[in-house]
Amino acid sequence: NQKVVLITGCSSGIGLALAARIAKDEKKRFMVYATMRNLGNAEPLVEAADRTLGRTLELKQLDVCSEESIKACVDSLPERRVDILISNAGMGLIGPIECQSIDEMKTVMDTNFFGLVRLLKEILPDMKKRKKGHIVVISSVMGIQGILFNDVYAASKFAVEGFCESLAVQALRFNLNISLIEPGPVITEFERKVYEEGLKTDLSKADKVTADMFTNIYLKNYKQIFESLGQTAEDVAEHTHRIITMDDPPFRHQTNTLYTPMTTLKYADPNGDLPIETFYKMVFEHDKVFNASLNFLKLLRWRSRKSFTLEKDKST
Ligand code: NAD
């Protein structure tokens, strides 16, 4: 009576941690199909999966940008059955929009948004027929709140959130669940890749103020934000494992309690000015306050780790 879980983007980061965590479920409740674009990159997952490989975990090829590859993967599963879909594959993009090409932006939308749409076009009709299924999407806090120089990435995650919020109403009619997992900063390849690409940005098309803002404010603080607020991929996997084992899973779940004060600002002001002004002040007016808050958050992180452990202890 195992549930079939299909996960995308499992060669690194959150996808890898998710595949290993769910395959290692203490009660062996899941059969995991861990998919990736290129099976040549499976080594780190094979290592993390340990003895679950060939038992509760199998590897499959799947590129979320190719309908054929999605269909071939789903067709290869027994009865094409997917009980839990975890849409995780994604990519980032930072920098001033005047320095990015439309093609670069389209690749982000194609992966983060249309990747999810393609998966659901293939999998949702079967779930509706069975009147059973859980669609879990690794979104981001940037799916509900934009961040400086993440314009297109945030737009792609907003698209994901709007799409899922619309579908969720229909899903209820078919007894299906949809959950958006919203991590804050997570320390993965994603962060490194995005930062390195960011460093290479050709800023010649940006004016001096914008170029300076990107290099001397955004990039300078980037690493520090990940260091003080960043979660591990394993932590996000733990949260997601908890969500898929719930009888009545929530539609939205933020994984980083340190970040919730920021997202709360959005709901505190219907005019929408409060989060924008707060981000502005944090970035431009109160360099010292910003650093002080980061130090404060570091302290809180220790406390929240402790409370997360306690919560886990209670449930076992
Ligand atoms: P990552 O770069 O380690 O993982 C992303 C994975 O997606 C990679 O394995 C990559 O190969 C794969 N991928 C990219 N394009 C693909 C395609 N066309 N088909 C199949 N796979 C493809 O980064 P991560 O942090 O583990 O990111 C996973 C998800 O988490 C993404 O959706 C990302 O937006 C989201 N997220 C990340 C952070 C963060 O700070 N790292 C924060 C919030 C949300």
mmCIF file of C-alpha atoms and ligand atoms in Angstrom:
data_model
loop_
_atom_site.group_PDB
_atom_site.id
_atom_site.type_symbol
_atom_site.label_atom_id
_atom_site.label_comp_id
_atom_site.label_asym_id
_atom_site.label_seq_id
_atom_site.Cartn_x
_atom_site.Cartn_y
_atom_site.Cartn_z
ATOM 1 C CA ASN A 1 0.000 0.000 0.000
ATOM 2 C CA GLN A 2 2.927 2.322 -0.682
ATOM 3 C CA LYS A 3 2.252 5.770 -2.117
ATOM 4 C CA VAL A 4 4.072 6.594 -5.342
ATOM 5 C CA VAL A 5 6.014 9.872 -5.121
ATOM 6 C CA LEU A 6 7.466 11.532 -8.233
ATOM 7 C CA ILE A 7 10.000 14.315 -7.604
ATOM 8 C CA THR A 8 11.662 16.566 -10.214
ATOM 9 C CA GLY A 9 15.148 18.095 -10.110
ATOM 10 C CA CYS A 10 16.759 15.500 -7.810
ATOM 11 C CA SER A 11 20.414 15.792 -8.863
ATOM 12 C CA SER A 12 21.122 18.443 -6.213
ATOM 13 C CA GLY A 13 19.817 20.610 -3.387
ATOM 14 C CA ILE A 14 16.266 20.327 -2.087
ATOM 15 C CA GLY A 15 15.217 17.681 -4.670
ATOM 16 C CA LEU A 16 18.106 15.419 -3.683
ATOM 17 C CA ALA A 17 17.409 15.858 0.041
ATOM 18 C CA LEU A 18 13.692 15.247 -0.528
ATOM 19 C CA ALA A 19 14.225 12.051 -2.506
ATOM 20 C CA ALA A 20 16.587 10.631 0.137
ATOM 21 C CA ARG A 21 14.383 11.688 3.081
ATOM 22 C CA ILE A 22 11.141 10.294 1.655
ATOM 23 C CA ALA A 23 12.782 7.043 0.498
ATOM 24 C CA LYS A 24 14.105 6.619 4.048
ATOM 25 C CA ASP A 25 10.627 7.023 5.619
ATOM 26 C CA GLU A 26 10.686 5.036 8.854
ATOM 27 C CA LYS A 27 7.487 3.198 7.956
ATOM 28 C CA LYS A 28 8.422 2.659 4.275
ATOM 29 C CA ARG A 29 5.199 4.380 3.249
ATOM 30 C CA PHE A 30 6.560 5.674 -0.074
ATOM 31 C CA MET A 31 7.993 4.473 -3.376
ATOM 32 C CA VAL A 32 10.038 7.382 -4.684
ATOM 33 C CA TYR A 33 10.759 8.041 -8.353
ATOM 34 C CA ALA A 34 13.558 10.574 -8.185
ATOM 35 C CA THR A 35 13.875 12.272 -11.559
ATOM 36 C CA MET A 36 16.519 14.485 -13.094
ATOM 37 C CA ARG A 37 17.322 16.006 -16.467
ATOM 38 C CA ASN A 38 20.590 14.164 -16.838
ATOM 39 C CA LEU A 39 21.059 10.759 -15.172
ATOM 40 C CA GLY A 40 24.814 11.258 -15.517
ATOM 41 C CA ASN A 41 24.502 13.577 -12.490
ATOM 42 C CA ALA A 42 22.962 10.924 -10.224
ATOM 43 C CA GLU A 43 26.085 10.150 -8.158
ATOM 44 C CA PRO A 44 25.377 12.480 -5.178
ATOM 45 C CA LEU A 45 21.799 11.164 -4.894
ATOM 46 C CA VAL A 46 22.947 7.537 -5.211
ATOM 47 C CA GLU A 47 25.295 8.206 -2.305
ATOM 48 C CA ALA A 48 22.672 9.955 -0.169
ATOM 49 C CA ALA A 49 20.033 7.313 -0.950
ATOM 50 C CA ASP A 50 22.280 4.616 0.450
ATOM 51 C CA ARG A 51 20.501 1.253 0.662
ATOM 52 C CA THR A 52 17.100 2.606 -0.381
ATOM 53 C CA LEU A 53 18.148 2.546 -4.058
ATOM 54 C CA GLY A 54 16.313 -0.288 -5.819
ATOM 55 C CA ARG A 55 14.029 -0.656 -2.805
ATOM 56 C CA THR A 56 12.039 2.494 -2.009
ATOM 57 C CA LEU A 57 13.875 4.678 -4.533
ATOM 58 C CA GLU A 58 14.306 4.509 -8.314
ATOM 59 C CA LEU A 59 15.934 6.965 -10.670
ATOM 60 C CA LYS A 60 14.252 8.252 -13.843
ATOM 61 C CA GLN A 61 15.089 10.796 -16.512
ATOM 62 C CA LEU A 62 12.774 13.822 -16.729
ATOM 63 C CA ASP A 63 13.277 17.297 -18.163
ATOM 64 C CA VAL A 64 10.473 19.652 -17.090
ATOM 65 C CA CYS A 65 11.020 21.665 -20.271
ATOM 66 C CA SER A 66 10.131 18.681 -22.493
ATOM 67 C CA GLU A 67 6.601 17.305 -22.770
ATOM 68 C CA GLU A 68 7.939 14.115 -24.418
ATOM 69 C CA SER A 69 10.316 13.414 -21.542
ATOM 70 C CA ILE A 70 7.541 13.937 -18.958
ATOM 71 C CA LYS A 71 5.179 11.630 -20.847
ATOM 72 C CA ALA A 72 7.855 8.937 -21.295
ATOM 73 C CA CYS A 73 8.641 9.040 -17.570
ATOM 74 C CA VAL A 74 5.001 8.836 -16.439
ATOM 75 C CA ASP A 75 4.270 6.083 -19.022
ATOM 76 C CA SER A 76 7.111 4.025 -17.526
ATOM 77 C CA LEU A 77 5.490 3.958 -14.047
ATOM 78 C CA PRO A 78 3.223 1.040 -13.053
ATOM 79 C CA GLU A 79 -0.330 2.039 -14.165
ATOM 80 C CA ARG A 80 1.068 5.568 -14.721
ATOM 81 C CA ARG A 81 0.271 6.047 -11.068
ATOM 82 C CA VAL A 82 1.518 9.116 -9.188
ATOM 83 C CA ASP A 83 -0.011 9.633 -5.737
ATOM 84 C CA ILE A 84 2.219 12.526 -4.739
ATOM 85 C CA LEU A 85 3.869 14.824 -7.263
ATOM 86 C CA ILE A 86 6.644 17.053 -5.929
ATOM 87 C CA SER A 87 7.458 19.771 -8.451
ATOM 88 C CA ASN A 88 10.867 20.988 -7.354
ATOM 89 C CA ALA A 89 13.009 21.648 -10.459
ATOM 90 C CA GLY A 90 13.746 25.329 -10.787
ATOM 91 C CA MET A 91 16.316 28.000 -11.446
ATOM 92 C CA GLY A 92 17.120 31.528 -10.314
ATOM 93 C CA LEU A 93 18.116 34.772 -12.001
ATOM 94 C CA ILE A 94 19.369 37.959 -10.366
ATOM 95 C CA GLY A 95 20.375 41.353 -11.680
ATOM 96 C CA PRO A 96 18.946 44.498 -13.268
ATOM 97 C CA ILE A 97 16.426 43.686 -16.042
ATOM 98 C CA GLU A 98 18.204 45.987 -18.504
ATOM 99 C CA CYS A 99 21.183 43.594 -18.315
ATOM 100 C CA GLN A 100 19.141 40.430 -18.931
ATOM 101 C CA SER A 101 17.957 39.148 -22.291
ATOM 102 C CA ILE A 102 14.340 38.194 -22.940
ATOM 103 C CA ASP A 103 15.619 34.696 -23.780
ATOM 104 C CA GLU A 104 17.249 34.334 -20.352
ATOM 105 C CA MET A 105 14.001 35.462 -18.718
ATOM 106 C CA LYS A 106 11.964 33.044 -20.852
ATOM 107 C CA THR A 107 14.146 30.130 -19.727
ATOM 108 C CA VAL A 108 13.338 30.974 -16.100
ATOM 109 C CA MET A 109 9.586 31.138 -16.828
ATOM 110 C CA ASP A 110 9.790 27.988 -18.944
ATOM 111 C CA THR A 111 11.467 26.012 -16.159
ATOM 112 C CA ASN A 112 9.805 27.407 -13.025
ATOM 113 C CA PHE A 113 6.283 28.019 -14.337
ATOM 114 C CA PHE A 114 5.672 26.070 -17.562
ATOM 115 C CA GLY A 115 7.653 23.146 -16.087
ATOM 116 C CA LEU A 116 4.903 22.804 -13.455
ATOM 117 C CA VAL A 117 2.155 23.318 -16.045
ATOM 118 C CA ARG A 118 3.597 20.534 -18.260
ATOM 119 C CA LEU A 119 3.788 18.135 -15.301
ATOM 120 C CA LEU A 120 0.189 18.799 -14.324
ATOM 121 C CA LYS A 121 -1.143 18.472 -17.880
ATOM 122 C CA GLU A 122 0.303 14.945 -17.831
ATOM 123 C CA ILE A 123 -0.514 13.919 -14.254
ATOM 124 C CA LEU A 124 -3.629 15.856 -13.143
ATOM 125 C CA PRO A 125 -6.178 14.063 -15.402
ATOM 126 C CA ASP A 126 -5.186 10.664 -13.916
ATOM 127 C CA MET A 127 -5.374 12.062 -10.371
ATOM 128 C CA LYS A 128 -8.857 13.438 -11.119
ATOM 129 C CA LYS A 129 -9.974 10.022 -12.399
ATOM 130 C CA ARG A 130 -8.693 8.329 -9.237
ATOM 131 C CA LYS A 131 -10.025 11.152 -7.048
ATOM 132 C CA LYS A 132 -6.810 10.862 -5.090
ATOM 133 C CA GLY A 133 -3.546 12.715 -5.124
ATOM 134 C CA HIS A 134 -1.363 15.393 -3.595
ATOM 135 C CA ILE A 135 0.431 18.021 -5.665
ATOM 136 C CA VAL A 136 3.319 19.573 -3.759
ATOM 137 C CA VAL A 137 5.118 22.524 -5.299
ATOM 138 C CA ILE A 138 8.424 23.919 -4.072
ATOM 139 C CA SER A 139 7.601 27.591 -4.449
ATOM 140 C CA SER A 140 9.427 30.256 -2.410
ATOM 141 C CA VAL A 141 8.745 33.185 -0.112
ATOM 142 C CA MET A 142 9.379 35.064 -3.363
ATOM 143 C CA GLY A 143 6.119 33.529 -4.581
ATOM 144 C CA ILE A 144 4.305 35.918 -2.246
ATOM 145 C CA GLN A 145 6.780 38.787 -1.924
ATOM 146 C CA GLY A 146 9.191 40.320 -4.433
ATOM 147 C CA ILE A 147 12.829 40.973 -3.532
ATOM 148 C CA LEU A 148 15.251 43.511 -4.987
ATOM 149 C CA PHE A 149 16.942 42.283 -8.231
ATOM 150 C CA ASN A 150 14.938 39.041 -8.280
ATOM 151 C CA ASP A 151 12.241 40.534 -10.531
ATOM 152 C CA VAL A 152 11.856 37.721 -13.055
ATOM 153 C CA TYR A 153 12.456 34.893 -10.576
ATOM 154 C CA ALA A 154 9.806 36.346 -8.221
ATOM 155 C CA ALA A 155 7.450 36.740 -11.215
ATOM 156 C CA SER A 156 7.920 33.050 -12.084
ATOM 157 C CA LYS A 157 7.087 32.007 -8.510
ATOM 158 C CA PHE A 158 4.096 34.413 -8.366
ATOM 159 C CA ALA A 159 2.895 32.703 -11.562
ATOM 160 C CA VAL A 160 3.237 29.323 -9.842
ATOM 161 C CA GLU A 161 1.266 30.561 -6.821
ATOM 162 C CA GLY A 162 -1.557 32.109 -8.869
ATOM 163 C CA PHE A 163 -1.807 28.984 -10.992
ATOM 164 C CA CYS A 164 -2.022 26.709 -7.934
ATOM 165 C CA GLU A 165 -4.446 28.967 -6.065
ATOM 166 C CA SER A 166 -6.826 28.816 -9.035
ATOM 167 C CA LEU A 167 -6.443 25.069 -9.446
ATOM 168 C CA ALA A 168 -6.907 24.399 -5.729
ATOM 169 C CA VAL A 169 -10.617 25.209 -5.935
ATOM 170 C CA GLN A 170 -11.123 22.677 -8.720
ATOM 171 C CA ALA A 171 -8.911 20.174 -6.909
ATOM 172 C CA LEU A 172 -11.220 20.198 -3.879
ATOM 173 C CA ARG A 173 -14.022 18.903 -6.098
ATOM 174 C CA PHE A 174 -11.867 15.860 -6.924
ATOM 175 C CA ASN A 175 -10.632 15.279 -3.386
ATOM 176 C CA LEU A 176 -7.097 16.318 -4.383
ATOM 177 C CA ASN A 177 -4.692 18.344 -2.253
ATOM 178 C CA ILE A 178 -2.308 21.054 -3.404
ATOM 179 C CA SER A 179 0.460 22.385 -1.138
ATOM 180 C CA LEU A 180 2.882 25.203 -1.822
ATOM 181 C CA ILE A 181 6.118 24.885 0.152
ATOM 182 C CA GLU A 182 7.652 28.331 0.597
ATOM 183 C CA PRO A 183 11.275 28.247 1.763
ATOM 184 C CA GLY A 184 13.226 31.394 2.508
ATOM 185 C CA PRO A 185 16.941 31.283 1.648
ATOM 186 C CA VAL A 186 18.241 27.694 1.431
ATOM 187 C CA ILE A 187 21.943 26.890 1.183
ATOM 188 C CA THR A 188 22.178 24.831 -2.031
ATOM 189 C CA GLU A 189 23.851 24.848 -5.443
ATOM 190 C CA PHE A 190 21.078 27.288 -6.407
ATOM 191 C CA GLU A 191 22.513 29.992 -4.179
ATOM 192 C CA ARG A 192 26.064 29.407 -5.475
ATOM 193 C CA LYS A 193 25.025 29.260 -9.155
ATOM 194 C CA VAL A 194 22.850 32.361 -8.899
ATOM 195 C CA TYR A 195 25.594 34.292 -7.090
ATOM 196 C CA GLU A 196 28.296 33.302 -9.580
ATOM 197 C CA GLU A 197 26.068 34.186 -12.536
ATOM 198 C CA GLY A 198 25.264 37.456 -10.766
ATOM 199 C CA LEU A 199 28.973 38.284 -10.452
ATOM 200 C CA LYS A 200 29.366 37.755 -14.207
ATOM 201 C CA THR A 201 26.504 40.148 -15.090
ATOM 202 C CA ASP A 202 27.481 42.599 -17.816
ATOM 203 C CA LEU A 203 26.460 45.838 -16.125
ATOM 204 C CA SER A 204 27.361 48.069 -19.080
ATOM 205 C CA LYS A 205 23.676 48.494 -19.959
ATOM 206 C CA ALA A 206 22.778 49.689 -16.458
ATOM 207 C CA ASP A 207 23.133 53.254 -15.232
ATOM 208 C CA LYS A 208 25.664 53.956 -12.496
ATOM 209 C CA VAL A 209 23.186 54.061 -9.600
ATOM 210 C CA THR A 210 21.617 50.723 -10.585
ATOM 211 C CA ALA A 211 24.989 49.039 -11.213
ATOM 212 C CA ASP A 212 26.261 50.288 -7.860
ATOM 213 C CA MET A 213 23.092 49.129 -6.081
ATOM 214 C CA PHE A 214 23.503 45.645 -7.541
ATOM 215 C CA THR A 215 27.239 45.254 -6.912
ATOM 216 C CA ASN A 216 27.804 47.145 -3.709
ATOM 217 C CA ILE A 217 24.538 46.579 -1.908
ATOM 218 C CA TYR A 218 22.814 43.482 -3.257
ATOM 219 C CA LEU A 219 25.759 41.201 -4.036
ATOM 220 C CA LYS A 220 27.654 42.402 -0.972
ATOM 221 C CA ASN A 221 24.831 41.348 1.359
ATOM 222 C CA TYR A 222 23.836 38.206 -0.561
ATOM 223 C CA LYS A 223 26.179 35.737 1.139
ATOM 224 C CA GLN A 224 25.521 37.267 4.545
ATOM 225 C CA ILE A 225 21.756 36.830 4.163
ATOM 226 C CA PHE A 226 22.180 33.165 3.261
ATOM 227 C CA GLU A 227 24.634 32.671 6.122
ATOM 228 C CA SER A 228 22.397 34.219 8.759
ATOM 229 C CA LEU A 229 18.952 33.165 7.521
ATOM 230 C CA GLY A 230 19.735 30.158 5.347
ATOM 231 C CA GLN A 231 18.221 26.749 6.024
ATOM 232 C CA THR A 232 19.644 23.441 4.877
ATOM 233 C CA ALA A 233 18.014 21.428 2.098
ATOM 234 C CA GLU A 234 17.554 18.616 4.635
ATOM 235 C CA ASP A 235 15.528 20.953 6.827
ATOM 236 C CA VAL A 236 13.205 21.824 3.912
ATOM 237 C CA ALA A 237 12.943 18.089 3.138
ATOM 238 C CA GLU A 238 11.941 17.406 6.738
ATOM 239 C CA HIS A 239 9.152 20.014 6.530
ATOM 240 C CA THR A 240 7.949 18.590 3.206
ATOM 241 C CA HIS A 241 8.002 15.031 4.547
ATOM 242 C CA ARG A 242 5.765 16.223 7.361
ATOM 243 C CA ILE A 243 3.361 17.891 4.887
ATOM 244 C CA ILE A 244 2.961 14.727 2.760
ATOM 245 C CA THR A 245 2.195 12.594 5.801
ATOM 246 C CA MET A 246 -0.609 14.882 7.041
ATOM 247 C CA ASP A 247 -4.267 13.915 6.629
ATOM 248 C CA ASP A 248 -5.257 17.495 5.903
ATOM 249 C CA PRO A 249 -2.178 19.247 4.498
ATOM 250 C CA PRO A 250 -2.154 23.070 4.341
ATOM 251 C CA PHE A 251 -2.279 24.959 1.031
ATOM 252 C CA ARG A 252 0.702 27.143 2.005
ATOM 253 C CA HIS A 253 3.614 26.274 4.257
ATOM 254 C CA GLN A 254 6.613 28.510 4.998
ATOM 255 C CA THR A 255 9.623 26.507 6.141
ATOM 256 C CA ASN A 256 11.674 29.327 7.671
ATOM 257 C CA THR A 257 10.238 30.857 10.844
ATOM 258 C CA LEU A 258 12.888 33.586 10.733
ATOM 259 C CA TYR A 259 11.432 34.856 7.500
ATOM 260 C CA THR A 260 7.744 34.964 8.509
ATOM 261 C CA PRO A 261 7.967 38.493 10.021
ATOM 262 C CA MET A 262 8.831 39.730 6.492
ATOM 263 C CA THR A 263 5.962 37.949 4.756
ATOM 264 C CA THR A 264 3.557 39.025 7.517
ATOM 265 C CA LEU A 265 4.153 42.660 6.491
ATOM 266 C CA LYS A 266 2.420 41.879 3.218
ATOM 267 C CA TYR A 267 -0.824 40.946 4.924
ATOM 268 C CA ALA A 268 -0.571 43.750 7.490
ATOM 269 C CA ASP A 269 -1.109 46.513 4.902
ATOM 270 C CA PRO A 270 -3.746 46.149 2.160
ATOM 271 C CA ASN A 271 -2.119 49.066 0.288
ATOM 272 C CA GLY A 272 1.042 47.027 -0.105
ATOM 273 C CA ASP A 273 3.386 49.863 0.894
ATOM 274 C CA LEU A 274 4.573 48.474 4.221
ATOM 275 C CA PRO A 275 6.776 45.604 2.927
ATOM 276 C CA ILE A 276 8.197 47.782 0.131
ATOM 277 C CA GLU A 277 9.093 50.627 2.512
ATOM 278 C CA THR A 278 10.528 48.186 5.046
ATOM 279 C CA PHE A 279 12.756 46.519 2.449
ATOM 280 C CA TYR A 280 13.840 49.976 1.258
ATOM 281 C CA LYS A 281 14.783 51.084 4.756
ATOM 282 C CA MET A 282 16.584 47.819 5.455
ATOM 283 C CA VAL A 283 18.625 48.102 2.303
ATOM 284 C CA PHE A 284 19.277 51.822 1.834
ATOM 285 C CA GLU A 285 18.719 53.748 5.005
ATOM 286 C CA HIS A 286 19.833 51.654 7.863
ATOM 287 C CA ASP A 287 22.949 49.795 6.964
ATOM 288 C CA LYS A 288 23.751 49.522 10.641
ATOM 289 C CA VAL A 289 20.204 48.527 11.563
ATOM 290 C CA PHE A 290 20.341 45.943 8.794
ATOM 291 C CA ASN A 291 23.512 44.406 10.211
ATOM 292 C CA ALA A 292 22.124 44.532 13.721
ATOM 293 C CA SER A 293 18.964 42.743 12.563
ATOM 294 C CA LEU A 294 21.041 40.085 10.871
ATOM 295 C CA ASN A 295 22.911 39.457 14.117
ATOM 296 C CA PHE A 296 19.635 39.315 15.981
ATOM 297 C CA LEU A 297 18.319 36.815 13.431
ATOM 298 C CA LYS A 298 21.401 34.647 13.911
ATOM 299 C CA LEU A 299 20.492 34.426 17.570
ATOM 300 C CA LEU A 300 16.876 33.619 16.740
ATOM 301 C CA ARG A 301 18.006 30.916 14.361
ATOM 302 C CA TRP A 302 19.571 29.013 17.206
ATOM 303 C CA ARG A 303 16.325 29.284 19.168
ATOM 304 C CA SER A 304 14.101 28.243 16.267
ATOM 305 C CA ARG A 305 16.287 25.207 15.551
ATOM 306 C CA LYS A 306 15.729 24.244 19.131
ATOM 307 C CA SER A 307 11.953 24.660 18.906
ATOM 308 C CA PHE A 308 11.836 22.722 15.613
ATOM 309 C CA THR A 309 13.640 19.841 17.318
ATOM 310 C CA LEU A 310 11.244 20.022 20.229
ATOM 311 C CA GLU A 311 8.238 19.949 17.896
ATOM 312 C CA LYS A 312 9.666 16.890 16.195
ATOM 313 C CA ASP A 313 10.302 15.213 19.508
ATOM 314 C CA LYS A 314 6.706 15.805 20.534
ATOM 315 C CA SER A 315 5.357 14.146 17.399
ATOM 316 C CA THR A 316 7.433 10.986 17.796
HETATM 317 P P1 NAD B 1 19.415 23.457 -7.110
HETATM 318 O O1 NAD B 1 19.981 24.280 -8.194
HETATM 319 O O2 NAD B 1 20.351 22.680 -6.261
HETATM 320 O O3 NAD B 1 18.297 22.474 -7.646
HETATM 321 C C1 NAD B 1 17.475 22.740 -8.743
HETATM 322 C C2 NAD B 1 17.399 21.473 -9.543
HETATM 323 O O4 NAD B 1 16.509 21.641 -10.662
HETATM 324 C C3 NAD B 1 18.777 21.096 -10.111
HETATM 325 O O5 NAD B 1 19.049 19.754 -9.803
HETATM 326 C C4 NAD B 1 18.613 21.320 -11.606
HETATM 327 O O6 NAD B 1 19.390 20.453 -12.370
HETATM 328 C C5 NAD B 1 17.125 21.027 -11.773
HETATM 329 N N1 NAD B 1 16.580 21.537 -13.033
HETATM 330 C C6 NAD B 1 16.764 22.752 -13.617
HETATM 331 N N2 NAD B 1 16.142 22.774 -14.809
HETATM 332 C C7 NAD B 1 15.552 21.557 -14.987
HETATM 333 C C8 NAD B 1 14.778 20.971 -16.017
HETATM 334 N N3 NAD B 1 14.485 21.636 -17.134
HETATM 335 N N4 NAD B 1 14.325 19.703 -15.841
HETATM 336 C C9 NAD B 1 14.612 19.014 -14.727
HETATM 337 N N5 NAD B 1 15.371 19.496 -13.733
HETATM 338 C C10 NAD B 1 15.830 20.764 -13.865
HETATM 339 O O7 NAD B 1 18.579 24.464 -6.194
HETATM 340 P P2 NAD B 1 17.492 24.207 -5.035
HETATM 341 O O8 NAD B 1 17.673 25.302 -4.073
HETATM 342 O O9 NAD B 1 17.521 22.819 -4.564
HETATM 343 O O10 NAD B 1 16.136 24.503 -5.840
HETATM 344 C C11 NAD B 1 15.041 23.632 -5.836
HETATM 345 C C12 NAD B 1 13.753 24.457 -5.811
HETATM 346 O O11 NAD B 1 13.705 25.215 -4.611
HETATM 347 C C13 NAD B 1 13.629 25.446 -6.955
HETATM 348 O O12 NAD B 1 12.300 25.419 -7.457
HETATM 349 C C14 NAD B 1 13.903 26.774 -6.286
HETATM 350 O O13 NAD B 1 13.256 27.833 -6.942
HETATM 351 C C15 NAD B 1 13.325 26.530 -4.905
HETATM 352 N N6 NAD B 1 13.824 27.423 -3.850
HETATM 353 C C16 NAD B 1 15.163 27.535 -3.598
HETATM 354 C C17 NAD B 1 15.590 28.406 -2.614
HETATM 355 C C18 NAD B 1 17.049 28.600 -2.305
HETATM 356 O O14 NAD B 1 17.379 29.580 -1.662
HETATM 357 N N7 NAD B 1 17.935 27.710 -2.704
HETATM 358 C C19 NAD B 1 14.654 29.145 -1.894
HETATM 359 C C20 NAD B 1 13.303 28.985 -2.154
HETATM 360 C C21 NAD B 1 12.901 28.122 -3.143
#
